[in-house]
Amino acid sequence: PPPPAALPTPRFPVPLVHAYVVRCIAAVEGCRDRYVQHRLLRLVCVFMQLVVSDHAIPLGPLHAPLSAFILAQVSVTGAR
């Protein structure tokens, strides 16, 4: 039998994705428990890697806040 057909990649409105990313960054920065903060950070980084590698959205408006966030969190293992 032939392999199952691949599911189409979902497309989300760019403003929705931008708002979600900004909210995720705020959640990581606002978390006071270091363990939970690092877990959230890893999840955000995986999400952003998928978004960037799939070219799902243009990151233009997010470039500055995302760059600042990454530089602030660069010491966390798994965030690179």
PDB file of N, CA and C in Angstrom, residues 7-36:
ATOM      1  N   LEU A   7       0.273  15.556   5.956  1.00  0.00           N
ATOM      2  CA  LEU A   7      -0.696  16.594   6.294  1.00  0.00           C
ATOM      3  C   LEU A   7      -0.186  17.951   5.844  1.00  0.00           C
ATOM      4  N   PRO A   8      -1.057  18.824   5.381  1.00  0.00           N
ATOM      5  CA  PRO A   8      -0.606  20.158   4.973  1.00  0.00           C
ATOM      6  C   PRO A   8      -0.153  20.965   6.187  1.00  0.00           C
ATOM      7  N   THR A   9       0.811  21.819   5.968  1.00  0.00           N
ATOM      8  CA  THR A   9       1.292  22.694   7.034  1.00  0.00           C
ATOM      9  C   THR A   9       0.241  23.757   7.302  1.00  0.00           C
ATOM     10  N   PRO A  10      -0.185  23.886   8.564  1.00  0.00           N
ATOM     11  CA  PRO A  10      -1.200  24.914   8.848  1.00  0.00           C
ATOM     12  C   PRO A  10      -0.610  26.311   8.701  1.00  0.00           C
ATOM     13  N   ARG A  11      -1.415  27.235   8.255  1.00  0.00           N
ATOM     14  CA  ARG A  11      -1.012  28.632   8.131  1.00  0.00           C
ATOM     15  C   ARG A  11      -1.820  29.461   9.113  1.00  0.00           C
ATOM     16  N   PHE A  12      -1.129  30.251   9.893  1.00  0.00           N
ATOM     17  CA  PHE A  12      -1.779  31.096  10.883  1.00  0.00           C
ATOM     18  C   PHE A  12      -1.575  32.553  10.499  1.00  0.00           C
ATOM     19  N   PRO A  13      -2.496  33.422  10.885  1.00  0.00           N
ATOM     20  CA  PRO A  13      -2.322  34.849  10.605  1.00  0.00           C
ATOM     21  C   PRO A  13      -1.045  35.373  11.285  1.00  0.00           C
ATOM     22  N   VAL A  14      -0.277  36.143  10.551  1.00  0.00           N
ATOM     23  CA  VAL A  14       0.992  36.672  11.070  1.00  0.00           C
ATOM     24  C   VAL A  14       0.797  37.454  12.364  1.00  0.00           C
ATOM     25  N   PRO A  15      -0.199  38.343  12.486  1.00  0.00           N
ATOM     26  CA  PRO A  15      -0.364  39.067  13.757  1.00  0.00           C
ATOM     27  C   PRO A  15      -0.615  38.127  14.946  1.00  0.00           C
ATOM     28  N   LEU A  16      -1.302  37.033  14.703  1.00  0.00           N
ATOM     29  CA  LEU A  16      -1.558  36.071  15.768  1.00  0.00           C
ATOM     30  C   LEU A  16      -0.253  35.419  16.238  1.00  0.00           C
ATOM     31  N   VAL A  17       0.583  35.025  15.306  1.00  0.00           N
ATOM     32  CA  VAL A  17       1.856  34.395  15.657  1.00  0.00           C
ATOM     33  C   VAL A  17       2.758  35.398  16.363  1.00  0.00           C
ATOM     34  N   HIS A  18       2.802  36.625  15.885  1.00  0.00           N
ATOM     35  CA  HIS A  18       3.618  37.657  16.534  1.00  0.00           C
ATOM     36  C   HIS A  18       3.149  37.890  17.964  1.00  0.00           C
ATOM     37  N   ALA A  19       1.843  37.992  18.171  1.00  0.00           N
ATOM     38  CA  ALA A  19       1.304  38.195  19.516  1.00  0.00           C
ATOM     39  C   ALA A  19       1.637  37.007  20.415  1.00  0.00           C
ATOM     40  N   TYR A  20       1.565  35.798  19.867  1.00  0.00           N
ATOM     41  CA  TYR A  20       1.876  34.594  20.637  1.00  0.00           C
ATOM     42  C   TYR A  20       3.345  34.586  21.058  1.00  0.00           C
ATOM     43  N   VAL A  21       4.238  34.939  20.145  1.00  0.00           N
ATOM     44  CA  VAL A  21       5.669  34.968  20.458  1.00  0.00           C
ATOM     45  C   VAL A  21       5.957  36.006  21.535  1.00  0.00           C
ATOM     46  N   VAL A  22       5.371  37.186  21.412  1.00  0.00           N
ATOM     47  CA  VAL A  22       5.578  38.240  22.414  1.00  0.00           C
ATOM     48  C   VAL A  22       5.066  37.783  23.774  1.00  0.00           C
ATOM     49  N   ARG A  23       3.930  37.111  23.774  1.00  0.00           N
ATOM     50  CA  ARG A  23       3.371  36.606  25.040  1.00  0.00           C
ATOM     51  C   ARG A  23       4.261  35.516  25.646  1.00  0.00           C
ATOM     52  N   CYS A  24       4.806  34.650  24.820  1.00  0.00           N
ATOM     53  CA  CYS A  24       5.721  33.606  25.303  1.00  0.00           C
ATOM     54  C   CYS A  24       6.979  34.220  25.918  1.00  0.00           C
ATOM     55  N   ILE A  25       7.517  35.226  25.256  1.00  0.00           N
ATOM     56  CA  ILE A  25       8.708  35.905  25.781  1.00  0.00           C
ATOM     57  C   ILE A  25       8.390  36.532  27.132  1.00  0.00           C
ATOM     58  N   ALA A  26       7.244  37.178  27.243  1.00  0.00           N
ATOM     59  CA  ALA A  26       6.852  37.795  28.512  1.00  0.00           C
ATOM     60  C   ALA A  26       6.671  36.741  29.601  1.00  0.00           C
ATOM     61  N   ALA A  27       6.134  35.582  29.242  1.00  0.00           N
ATOM     62  CA  ALA A  27       5.946  34.510  30.228  1.00  0.00           C
ATOM     63  C   ALA A  27       7.290  34.007  30.744  1.00  0.00           C
ATOM     64  N   VAL A  28       8.252  33.854  29.855  1.00  0.00           N
ATOM     65  CA  VAL A  28       9.584  33.394  30.271  1.00  0.00           C
ATOM     66  C   VAL A  28      10.241  34.440  31.165  1.00  0.00           C
ATOM     67  N   GLU A  29      10.182  35.701  30.754  1.00  0.00           N
ATOM     68  CA  GLU A  29      10.822  36.760  31.525  1.00  0.00           C
ATOM     69  C   GLU A  29      10.139  36.993  32.872  1.00  0.00           C
ATOM     70  N   GLY A  30       8.837  36.729  32.953  1.00  0.00           N
ATOM     71  CA  GLY A  30       8.100  36.971  34.187  1.00  0.00           C
ATOM     72  C   GLY A  30       8.133  35.818  35.175  1.00  0.00           C
ATOM     73  N   CYS A  31       8.629  34.676  34.749  1.00  0.00           N
ATOM     74  CA  CYS A  31       8.660  33.495  35.619  1.00  0.00           C
ATOM     75  C   CYS A  31       9.778  33.640  36.660  1.00  0.00           C
ATOM     76  N   ARG A  32       9.453  33.408  37.914  1.00  0.00           N
ATOM     77  CA  ARG A  32      10.439  33.564  38.995  1.00  0.00           C
ATOM     78  C   ARG A  32      11.135  32.252  39.361  1.00  0.00           C
ATOM     79  N   ASP A  33      10.528  31.128  39.035  1.00  0.00           N
ATOM     80  CA  ASP A  33      11.126  29.824  39.309  1.00  0.00           C
ATOM     81  C   ASP A  33      12.102  29.502  38.178  1.00  0.00           C
ATOM     82  N   ARG A  34      13.386  29.388  38.484  1.00  0.00           N
ATOM     83  CA  ARG A  34      14.408  29.196  37.453  1.00  0.00           C
ATOM     84  C   ARG A  34      14.189  27.910  36.657  1.00  0.00           C
ATOM     85  N   TYR A  35      13.781  26.842  37.345  1.00  0.00           N
ATOM     86  CA  TYR A  35      13.554  25.570  36.656  1.00  0.00           C
ATOM     87  C   TYR A  35      12.421  25.717  35.638  1.00  0.00           C
ATOM     88  N   VAL A  36      11.318  26.281  36.059  1.00  0.00           N
ATOM     89  CA  VAL A  36      10.174  26.471  35.162  1.00  0.00           C
ATOM     90  C   VAL A  36      10.541  27.438  34.043  1.00  0.00           C
TER      91      VAL A  36
END
